[in-house]
Each structure stands twice: as structure tokens, then as C-alpha cells.
Amino acid sequence: MPSSENSLSTTTALLLLDVAGSPCALVRTSVREVLPLPDLHAPPATGGPLAGFLDLGGVPVPVVDLARLLGLPARDGAEADDPYRHLVLAADATAAFLVDRVEDLVVVPSTAIQTVAETRTLNGCVTAEITLGDRMVHVLDLARLLTAEERQRLDDLTRAAAGRLAAFGRIPA
């Protein structure tokens, strides 16, 4: 996971997300890229917020459904295979997060960012709040979305997926 994004400069570029109808944001530097939703490999042992694995150049990358992780109810009519959903790949490419939509990239002045005390959210995953129009947007820290135990379990599942993939060998180019 990327390092914590607590130090915000005079302006901060934020990626605005729709997560089950809840407006959220990520600091742009914590994200490597935004991908359209591909077919994910979901082994039978997966469950909970793990949506499956993305094959990134032969390396399995765990994909976490951000709405399920945050305990948000699915939006009415939301479909798991909605072609407009996105994956947000962490800057270090060790995980991706499934969101309903990446809506925009905005630059926000530091005066518009209100920091949130680490103790107010689980694992301190919400680091700030901003107001955009009439919406309150929670700024999430990718490095803090998963607890240490969740991260360990995800790492174990990822190693198992990589081992299973390796058992089939490489396909010659």
C-alpha cells in the first residue's frame, strides 16, 4: 500500500469517487491509474470485500470492493458487472479498489480541506473532508483502508493465487 497522505500542500489534486452513492476522494498521488472494470478471477475461497483478482501482466492483484469494505449498502439497481464501474489501482500496484465510478479529478486549495482526527474512523482511513458544492466528500487514505490483519489475509490470498497461476507455467509469447 502507498504511504500515508497526511501532509497536504497548498493545493491537492483529488480523484472524486462514487462509492455506493457516497462521495469519496483519494489523493491523486496515491493512485497509479484508473481502469475500466475487467473480468476478475474470483477463486472459490474469496468472499467478503474481496471481489477477485486482476491479472496485471501475469501478476495477480487483489481487488477490494470499496463499498463492501466500508459497509455501505449497494445502491438500488447497482449491478456487479456494470460496465461503468472502475478499478482504482494503488500507486504501488499491490491492490486495486472497485468503485461505482471515478467522477473527476479536482484541485482543491488547502483552505478547503478539513483534517479528520485519526481516531474518528476505523484505522484512520478518512484523513480529511472537503465541501464541493452541496456535498461533503470524505478523503480516504489507501494505506489505511485495510487493517494490518486484513492486509495480511489479503497478502496470503494473493500468494495463493500467484502460486496457482504459476502452476500452469508461462505461455510463450
PDB file of N, CA and C in Angstrom, residues 59-144:
ATOM      1  N   VAL A  59       0.673 -11.032 -12.998  1.00  0.00           N
ATOM      2  CA  VAL A  59       0.747 -10.917 -11.542  1.00  0.00           C
ATOM      3  C   VAL A  59      -0.668 -10.683 -11.020  1.00  0.00           C
ATOM      4  N   PRO A  60      -1.138 -11.539 -10.099  1.00  0.00           N
ATOM      5  CA  PRO A  60      -2.477 -11.309  -9.550  1.00  0.00           C
ATOM      6  C   PRO A  60      -2.476 -10.140  -8.573  1.00  0.00           C
ATOM      7  N   VAL A  61      -3.411  -9.218  -8.778  1.00  0.00           N
ATOM      8  CA  VAL A  61      -3.570  -8.053  -7.901  1.00  0.00           C
ATOM      9  C   VAL A  61      -4.951  -8.167  -7.268  1.00  0.00           C
ATOM     10  N   PRO A  62      -5.023  -8.197  -5.937  1.00  0.00           N
ATOM     11  CA  PRO A  62      -6.329  -8.305  -5.287  1.00  0.00           C
ATOM     12  C   PRO A  62      -7.169  -7.053  -5.526  1.00  0.00           C
ATOM     13  N   VAL A  63      -8.457  -7.289  -5.768  1.00  0.00           N
ATOM     14  CA  VAL A  63      -9.398  -6.195  -5.987  1.00  0.00           C
ATOM     15  C   VAL A  63     -10.395  -6.204  -4.836  1.00  0.00           C
ATOM     16  N   VAL A  64     -10.431  -5.106  -4.101  1.00  0.00           N
ATOM     17  CA  VAL A  64     -11.303  -4.964  -2.948  1.00  0.00           C
ATOM     18  C   VAL A  64     -12.484  -4.080  -3.333  1.00  0.00           C
ATOM     19  N   ASP A  65     -13.685  -4.579  -3.092  1.00  0.00           N
ATOM     20  CA  ASP A  65     -14.896  -3.794  -3.325  1.00  0.00           C
ATOM     21  C   ASP A  65     -14.984  -2.766  -2.202  1.00  0.00           C
ATOM     22  N   LEU A  66     -14.747  -1.510  -2.536  1.00  0.00           N
ATOM     23  CA  LEU A  66     -14.654  -0.459  -1.529  1.00  0.00           C
ATOM     24  C   LEU A  66     -15.978  -0.264  -0.779  1.00  0.00           C
ATOM     25  N   ALA A  67     -17.101  -0.374  -1.460  1.00  0.00           N
ATOM     26  CA  ALA A  67     -18.398  -0.215  -0.786  1.00  0.00           C
ATOM     27  C   ALA A  67     -18.591  -1.307   0.265  1.00  0.00           C
ATOM     28  N   ARG A  68     -18.282  -2.536  -0.088  1.00  0.00           N
ATOM     29  CA  ARG A  68     -18.435  -3.633   0.874  1.00  0.00           C
ATOM     30  C   ARG A  68     -17.449  -3.491   2.021  1.00  0.00           C
ATOM     31  N   LEU A  69     -16.224  -3.064   1.724  1.00  0.00           N
ATOM     32  CA  LEU A  69     -15.225  -2.873   2.772  1.00  0.00           C
ATOM     33  C   LEU A  69     -15.688  -1.827   3.778  1.00  0.00           C
ATOM     34  N   LEU A  70     -16.290  -0.754   3.277  1.00  0.00           N
ATOM     35  CA  LEU A  70     -16.743   0.332   4.144  1.00  0.00           C
ATOM     36  C   LEU A  70     -18.121   0.074   4.747  1.00  0.00           C
ATOM     37  N   GLY A  71     -18.727  -1.068   4.407  1.00  0.00           N
ATOM     38  CA  GLY A  71     -20.028  -1.411   4.963  1.00  0.00           C
ATOM     39  C   GLY A  71     -21.169  -0.601   4.407  1.00  0.00           C
ATOM     40  N   LEU A  72     -21.008  -0.090   3.188  1.00  0.00           N
ATOM     41  CA  LEU A  72     -22.056   0.715   2.560  1.00  0.00           C
ATOM     42  C   LEU A  72     -23.027  -0.196   1.814  1.00  0.00           C
ATOM     43  N   PRO A  73     -24.319   0.058   1.909  1.00  0.00           N
ATOM     44  CA  PRO A  73     -25.282  -0.769   1.175  1.00  0.00           C
ATOM     45  C   PRO A  73     -25.175  -0.517  -0.325  1.00  0.00           C
ATOM     46  N   ALA A  74     -25.378  -1.568  -1.101  1.00  0.00           N
ATOM     47  CA  ALA A  74     -25.351  -1.421  -2.558  1.00  0.00           C
ATOM     48  C   ALA A  74     -26.452  -0.464  -2.977  1.00  0.00           C
ATOM     49  N   ARG A  75     -26.152   0.343  -3.961  1.00  0.00           N
ATOM     50  CA  ARG A  75     -27.122   1.293  -4.484  1.00  0.00           C
ATOM     51  C   ARG A  75     -28.210   0.533  -5.235  1.00  0.00           C
ATOM     52  N   ASP A  76     -29.447   1.015  -5.180  1.00  0.00           N
ATOM     53  CA  ASP A  76     -30.545   0.382  -5.916  1.00  0.00           C
ATOM     54  C   ASP A  76     -30.187   0.276  -7.388  1.00  0.00           C
ATOM     55  N   GLY A  77     -30.372  -0.908  -7.941  1.00  0.00           N
ATOM     56  CA  GLY A  77     -30.089  -1.120  -9.358  1.00  0.00           C
ATOM     57  C   GLY A  77     -28.624  -1.303  -9.677  1.00  0.00           C
ATOM     58  N   ALA A  78     -27.755  -1.258  -8.685  1.00  0.00           N
ATOM     59  CA  ALA A  78     -26.322  -1.439  -8.937  1.00  0.00           C
ATOM     60  C   ALA A  78     -26.064  -2.892  -9.307  1.00  0.00           C
ATOM     61  N   GLU A  79     -25.354  -3.084 -10.371  1.00  0.00           N
ATOM     62  CA  GLU A  79     -25.035  -4.427 -10.857  1.00  0.00           C
ATOM     63  C   GLU A  79     -23.545  -4.678 -10.723  1.00  0.00           C
ATOM     64  N   ALA A  80     -23.181  -5.884 -10.316  1.00  0.00           N
ATOM     65  CA  ALA A  80     -21.774  -6.227 -10.131  1.00  0.00           C
ATOM     66  C   ALA A  80     -20.986  -6.084 -11.427  1.00  0.00           C
ATOM     67  N   ASP A  81     -21.639  -6.334 -12.568  1.00  0.00           N
ATOM     68  CA  ASP A  81     -20.929  -6.268 -13.849  1.00  0.00           C
ATOM     69  C   ASP A  81     -21.204  -4.973 -14.614  1.00  0.00           C
ATOM     70  N   ASP A  82     -21.631  -3.928 -13.911  1.00  0.00           N
ATOM     71  CA  ASP A  82     -21.894  -2.631 -14.522  1.00  0.00           C
ATOM     72  C   ASP A  82     -20.638  -2.180 -15.271  1.00  0.00           C
ATOM     73  N   PRO A  83     -20.711  -1.988 -16.584  1.00  0.00           N
ATOM     74  CA  PRO A  83     -19.518  -1.630 -17.359  1.00  0.00           C
ATOM     75  C   PRO A  83     -18.963  -0.250 -17.041  1.00  0.00           C
ATOM     76  N   TYR A  84     -19.699   0.551 -16.286  1.00  0.00           N
ATOM     77  CA  TYR A  84     -19.215   1.888 -15.960  1.00  0.00           C
ATOM     78  C   TYR A  84     -18.473   1.938 -14.624  1.00  0.00           C
ATOM     79  N   ARG A  85     -18.395   0.796 -13.929  1.00  0.00           N
ATOM     80  CA  ARG A  85     -17.637   0.749 -12.684  1.00  0.00           C
ATOM     81  C   ARG A  85     -16.154   0.833 -13.020  1.00  0.00           C
ATOM     82  N   HIS A  86     -15.362   1.256 -12.044  1.00  0.00           N
ATOM     83  CA  HIS A  86     -13.917   1.413 -12.263  1.00  0.00           C
ATOM     84  C   HIS A  86     -13.112   0.694 -11.190  1.00  0.00           C
ATOM     85  N   LEU A  87     -11.870   0.387 -11.567  1.00  0.00           N
ATOM     86  CA  LEU A  87     -10.876  -0.078 -10.606  1.00  0.00           C
ATOM     87  C   LEU A  87      -9.885   1.056 -10.408  1.00  0.00           C
ATOM     88  N   VAL A  88      -9.550   1.321  -9.156  1.00  0.00           N
ATOM     89  CA  VAL A  88      -8.530   2.312  -8.823  1.00  0.00           C
ATOM     90  C   VAL A  88      -7.324   1.514  -8.349  1.00  0.00           C
ATOM     91  N   LEU A  89      -6.260   1.551  -9.135  1.00  0.00           N
ATOM     92  CA  LEU A  89      -5.047   0.801  -8.820  1.00  0.00           C
ATOM     93  C   LEU A  89      -4.160   1.646  -7.918  1.00  0.00           C
ATOM     94  N   ALA A  90      -3.799   1.089  -6.756  1.00  0.00           N
ATOM     95  CA  ALA A  90      -2.929   1.810  -5.819  1.00  0.00           C
ATOM     96  C   ALA A  90      -1.601   2.120  -6.494  1.00  0.00           C
ATOM     97  N   ALA A  91      -0.942   3.173  -6.047  1.00  0.00           N
ATOM     98  CA  ALA A  91       0.316   3.625  -6.653  1.00  0.00           C
ATOM     99  C   ALA A  91       1.375   2.525  -6.681  1.00  0.00           C
ATOM    100  N   ASP A  92       1.395   1.660  -5.667  1.00  0.00           N
ATOM    101  CA  ASP A  92       2.395   0.579  -5.643  1.00  0.00           C
ATOM    102  C   ASP A  92       1.899  -0.690  -6.327  1.00  0.00           C
ATOM    103  N   ALA A  93       0.698  -0.674  -6.894  1.00  0.00           N
ATOM    104  CA  ALA A  93       0.096  -1.773  -7.653  1.00  0.00           C
ATOM    105  C   ALA A  93      -0.063  -3.056  -6.844  1.00  0.00           C
ATOM    106  N   THR A  94      -0.133  -2.954  -5.515  1.00  0.00           N
ATOM    107  CA  THR A  94      -0.333  -4.151  -4.694  1.00  0.00           C
ATOM    108  C   THR A  94      -1.809  -4.440  -4.452  1.00  0.00           C
ATOM    109  N   ALA A  95      -2.682  -3.509  -4.787  1.00  0.00           N
ATOM    110  CA  ALA A  95      -4.118  -3.698  -4.625  1.00  0.00           C
ATOM    111  C   ALA A  95      -4.852  -2.738  -5.536  1.00  0.00           C
ATOM    112  N   ALA A  96      -6.082  -3.127  -5.862  1.00  0.00           N
ATOM    113  CA  ALA A  96      -6.977  -2.255  -6.618  1.00  0.00           C
ATOM    114  C   ALA A  96      -8.288  -2.200  -5.853  1.00  0.00           C
ATOM    115  N   PHE A  97      -9.011  -1.108  -6.021  1.00  0.00           N
ATOM    116  CA  PHE A  97     -10.267  -0.916  -5.314  1.00  0.00           C
ATOM    117  C   PHE A  97     -11.379  -0.681  -6.322  1.00  0.00           C
ATOM    118  N   LEU A  98     -12.439  -1.456  -6.178  1.00  0.00           N
ATOM    119  CA  LEU A  98     -13.599  -1.364  -7.054  1.00  0.00           C
ATOM    120  C   LEU A  98     -14.517  -0.266  -6.534  1.00  0.00           C
ATOM    121  N   VAL A  99     -14.850   0.681  -7.416  1.00  0.00           N
ATOM    122  CA  VAL A  99     -15.763   1.778  -7.070  1.00  0.00           C
ATOM    123  C   VAL A  99     -16.847   1.855  -8.136  1.00  0.00           C
ATOM    124  N   ASP A 100     -17.955   2.488  -7.795  1.00  0.00           N
ATOM    125  CA  ASP A 100     -19.031   2.623  -8.779  1.00  0.00           C
ATOM    126  C   ASP A 100     -18.608   3.507  -9.942  1.00  0.00           C
ATOM    127  N   ARG A 101     -17.842   4.543  -9.628  1.00  0.00           N
ATOM    128  CA  ARG A 101     -17.397   5.439 -10.673  1.00  0.00           C
ATOM    129  C   ARG A 101     -16.305   6.353 -10.177  1.00  0.00           C
ATOM    130  N   VAL A 102     -15.345   6.629 -11.035  1.00  0.00           N
ATOM    131  CA  VAL A 102     -14.408   7.723 -10.792  1.00  0.00           C
ATOM    132  C   VAL A 102     -15.009   8.890 -11.554  1.00  0.00           C
ATOM    133  N   GLU A 103     -15.368   9.942 -10.831  1.00  0.00           N
ATOM    134  CA  GLU A 103     -16.139  11.021 -11.422  1.00  0.00           C
ATOM    135  C   GLU A 103     -15.316  12.159 -11.994  1.00  0.00           C
ATOM    136  N   ASP A 104     -14.214  12.514 -11.329  1.00  0.00           N
ATOM    137  CA  ASP A 104     -13.498  13.705 -11.757  1.00  0.00           C
ATOM    138  C   ASP A 104     -12.148  13.770 -11.050  1.00  0.00           C
ATOM    139  N   LEU A 105     -11.297  14.632 -11.563  1.00  0.00           N
ATOM    140  CA  LEU A 105     -10.045  14.987 -10.912  1.00  0.00           C
ATOM    141  C   LEU A 105     -10.136  16.478 -10.630  1.00  0.00           C
ATOM    142  N   VAL A 106     -10.026  16.858  -9.364  1.00  0.00           N
ATOM    143  CA  VAL A 106     -10.146  18.270  -8.991  1.00  0.00           C
ATOM    144  C   VAL A 106      -8.912  18.699  -8.201  1.00  0.00           C
ATOM    145  N   VAL A 107      -8.607  19.969  -8.282  1.00  0.00           N
ATOM    146  CA  VAL A 107      -7.538  20.548  -7.471  1.00  0.00           C
ATOM    147  C   VAL A 107      -8.216  21.423  -6.431  1.00  0.00           C
ATOM    148  N   VAL A 108      -7.900  21.127  -5.180  1.00  0.00           N
ATOM    149  CA  VAL A 108      -8.573  21.785  -4.062  1.00  0.00           C
ATOM    150  C   VAL A 108      -7.544  22.575  -3.258  1.00  0.00           C
ATOM    151  N   PRO A 109      -7.844  23.837  -2.924  1.00  0.00           N
ATOM    152  CA  PRO A 109      -6.911  24.603  -2.079  1.00  0.00           C
ATOM    153  C   PRO A 109      -6.904  24.033  -0.658  1.00  0.00           C
ATOM    154  N   SER A 110      -5.778  24.119  -0.011  1.00  0.00           N
ATOM    155  CA  SER A 110      -5.645  23.563   1.340  1.00  0.00           C
ATOM    156  C   SER A 110      -6.644  24.173   2.316  1.00  0.00           C
ATOM    157  N   THR A 111      -7.068  25.400   2.058  1.00  0.00           N
ATOM    158  CA  THR A 111      -8.034  26.049   2.948  1.00  0.00           C
ATOM    159  C   THR A 111      -9.402  25.363   2.905  1.00  0.00           C
ATOM    160  N   ALA A 112      -9.679  24.595   1.861  1.00  0.00           N
ATOM    161  CA  ALA A 112     -10.959  23.902   1.734  1.00  0.00           C
ATOM    162  C   ALA A 112     -10.924  22.505   2.341  1.00  0.00           C
ATOM    163  N   ILE A 113      -9.756  22.097   2.841  1.00  0.00           N
ATOM    164  CA  ILE A 113      -9.585  20.741   3.368  1.00  0.00           C
ATOM    165  C   ILE A 113      -9.596  20.785   4.887  1.00  0.00           C
ATOM    166  N   GLN A 114     -10.524  20.064   5.470  1.00  0.00           N
ATOM    167  CA  GLN A 114     -10.622  19.963   6.929  1.00  0.00           C
ATOM    168  C   GLN A 114     -10.091  18.592   7.347  1.00  0.00           C
ATOM    169  N   THR A 115      -9.029  18.556   8.116  1.00  0.00           N
ATOM    170  CA  THR A 115      -8.481  17.270   8.538  1.00  0.00           C
ATOM    171  C   THR A 115      -9.435  16.596   9.525  1.00  0.00           C
ATOM    172  N   VAL A 116      -9.387  15.267   9.519  1.00  0.00           N
ATOM    173  CA  VAL A 116     -10.222  14.461  10.403  1.00  0.00           C
ATOM    174  C   VAL A 116      -9.294  13.734  11.363  1.00  0.00           C
ATOM    175  N   ALA A 117      -9.617  13.761  12.644  1.00  0.00           N
ATOM    176  CA  ALA A 117      -8.804  13.063  13.639  1.00  0.00           C
ATOM    177  C   ALA A 117      -8.761  11.575  13.329  1.00  0.00           C
ATOM    178  N   GLU A 118      -7.581  11.002  13.427  1.00  0.00           N
ATOM    179  CA  GLU A 118      -7.367   9.582  13.115  1.00  0.00           C
ATOM    180  C   GLU A 118      -8.304   8.679  13.909  1.00  0.00           C
ATOM    181  N   THR A 119      -8.645   9.075  15.114  1.00  0.00           N
ATOM    182  CA  THR A 119      -9.483   8.247  15.991  1.00  0.00           C
ATOM    183  C   THR A 119     -10.964   8.263  15.603  1.00  0.00           C
ATOM    184  N   ARG A 120     -11.362   9.138  14.682  1.00  0.00           N
ATOM    185  CA  ARG A 120     -12.780   9.229  14.293  1.00  0.00           C
ATOM    186  C   ARG A 120     -13.218   8.154  13.317  1.00  0.00           C
ATOM    187  N   THR A 121     -12.252   7.465  12.662  1.00  0.00           N
ATOM    188  CA  THR A 121     -12.629   6.439  11.694  1.00  0.00           C
ATOM    189  C   THR A 121     -11.792   5.190  11.918  1.00  0.00           C
ATOM    190  N   LEU A 122     -12.299   4.048  11.472  1.00  0.00           N
ATOM    191  CA  LEU A 122     -11.596   2.780  11.611  1.00  0.00           C
ATOM    192  C   LEU A 122     -10.235   2.866  10.944  1.00  0.00           C
ATOM    193  N   ASN A 123      -9.206   2.608  11.713  1.00  0.00           N
ATOM    194  CA  ASN A 123      -7.833   2.610  11.207  1.00  0.00           C
ATOM    195  C   ASN A 123      -7.413   3.978  10.664  1.00  0.00           C
ATOM    196  N   GLY A 124      -8.191   5.017  10.946  1.00  0.00           N
ATOM    197  CA  GLY A 124      -7.863   6.354  10.456  1.00  0.00           C
ATOM    198  C   GLY A 124      -7.962   6.470   8.950  1.00  0.00           C
ATOM    199  N   CYS A 125      -8.870   5.690   8.335  1.00  0.00           N
ATOM    200  CA  CYS A 125      -8.933   5.638   6.864  1.00  0.00           C
ATOM    201  C   CYS A 125      -9.468   6.919   6.226  1.00  0.00           C
ATOM    202  N   VAL A 126     -10.224   7.722   6.974  1.00  0.00           N
ATOM    203  CA  VAL A 126     -10.677   9.028   6.467  1.00  0.00           C
ATOM    204  C   VAL A 126      -9.746  10.071   7.070  1.00  0.00           C
ATOM    205  N   THR A 127      -8.984  10.745   6.212  1.00  0.00           N
ATOM    206  CA  THR A 127      -7.995  11.700   6.712  1.00  0.00           C
ATOM    207  C   THR A 127      -8.475  13.147   6.647  1.00  0.00           C
ATOM    208  N   ALA A 128      -9.469  13.405   5.792  1.00  0.00           N
ATOM    209  CA  ALA A 128      -9.937  14.781   5.632  1.00  0.00           C
ATOM    210  C   ALA A 128     -11.338  14.785   5.046  1.00  0.00           C
ATOM    211  N   GLU A 129     -11.941  15.964   5.073  1.00  0.00           N
ATOM    212  CA  GLU A 129     -13.233  16.187   4.443  1.00  0.00           C
ATOM    213  C   GLU A 129     -13.141  17.487   3.660  1.00  0.00           C
ATOM    214  N   ILE A 130     -13.815  17.506   2.526  1.00  0.00           N
ATOM    215  CA  ILE A 130     -13.894  18.731   1.735  1.00  0.00           C
ATOM    216  C   ILE A 130     -15.350  18.948   1.360  1.00  0.00           C
ATOM    217  N   THR A 131     -15.701  20.199   1.122  1.00  0.00           N
ATOM    218  CA  THR A 131     -17.037  20.517   0.662  1.00  0.00           C
ATOM    219  C   THR A 131     -16.930  20.947  -0.795  1.00  0.00           C
ATOM    220  N   LEU A 132     -17.664  20.244  -1.635  1.00  0.00           N
ATOM    221  CA  LEU A 132     -17.731  20.588  -3.063  1.00  0.00           C
ATOM    222  C   LEU A 132     -19.189  20.853  -3.398  1.00  0.00           C
ATOM    223  N   GLY A 133     -19.503  22.085  -3.639  1.00  0.00           N
ATOM    224  CA  GLY A 133     -20.904  22.442  -3.878  1.00  0.00           C
ATOM    225  C   GLY A 133     -21.682  22.174  -2.611  1.00  0.00           C
ATOM    226  N   ASP A 134     -22.707  21.325  -2.718  1.00  0.00           N
ATOM    227  CA  ASP A 134     -23.513  20.984  -1.549  1.00  0.00           C
ATOM    228  C   ASP A 134     -23.163  19.617  -0.979  1.00  0.00           C
ATOM    229  N   ARG A 135     -22.043  19.037  -1.445  1.00  0.00           N
ATOM    230  CA  ARG A 135     -21.651  17.691  -0.996  1.00  0.00           C
ATOM    231  C   ARG A 135     -20.459  17.735  -0.052  1.00  0.00           C
ATOM    232  N   MET A 136     -20.530  16.905   0.990  1.00  0.00           N
ATOM    233  CA  MET A 136     -19.386  16.674   1.866  1.00  0.00           C
ATOM    234  C   MET A 136     -18.687  15.425   1.322  1.00  0.00           C
ATOM    235  N   VAL A 137     -17.400  15.552   1.038  1.00  0.00           N
ATOM    236  CA  VAL A 137     -16.632  14.461   0.441  1.00  0.00           C
ATOM    237  C   VAL A 137     -15.572  14.013   1.438  1.00  0.00           C
ATOM    238  N   HIS A 138     -15.518  12.708   1.689  1.00  0.00           N
ATOM    239  CA  HIS A 138     -14.529  12.126   2.595  1.00  0.00           C
ATOM    240  C   HIS A 138     -13.278  11.766   1.804  1.00  0.00           C
ATOM    241  N   VAL A 139     -12.138  12.256   2.253  1.00  0.00           N
ATOM    242  CA  VAL A 139     -10.854  11.932   1.614  1.00  0.00           C
ATOM    243  C   VAL A 139     -10.303  10.694   2.310  1.00  0.00           C
ATOM    244  N   LEU A 140     -10.136   9.626   1.536  1.00  0.00           N
ATOM    245  CA  LEU A 140      -9.673   8.349   2.072  1.00  0.00           C
ATOM    246  C   LEU A 140      -8.168   8.204   1.886  1.00  0.00           C
ATOM    247  N   ASP A 141      -7.543   7.457   2.768  1.00  0.00           N
ATOM    248  CA  ASP A 141      -6.121   7.140   2.674  1.00  0.00           C
ATOM    249  C   ASP A 141      -6.012   5.668   2.306  1.00  0.00           C
ATOM    250  N   LEU A 142      -5.555   5.373   1.092  1.00  0.00           N
ATOM    251  CA  LEU A 142      -5.449   3.982   0.640  1.00  0.00           C
ATOM    252  C   LEU A 142      -4.618   3.124   1.590  1.00  0.00           C
ATOM    253  N   ALA A 143      -3.590   3.696   2.169  1.00  0.00           N
ATOM    254  CA  ALA A 143      -2.713   2.935   3.065  1.00  0.00           C
ATOM    255  C   ALA A 143      -3.427   2.521   4.347  1.00  0.00           C
ATOM    256  N   ARG A 144      -4.530   3.180   4.680  1.00  0.00           N
ATOM    257  CA  ARG A 144      -5.226   2.884   5.926  1.00  0.00           C
ATOM    258  C   ARG A 144      -6.587   2.227   5.729  1.00  0.00           C
TER     259      ARG A 144
END
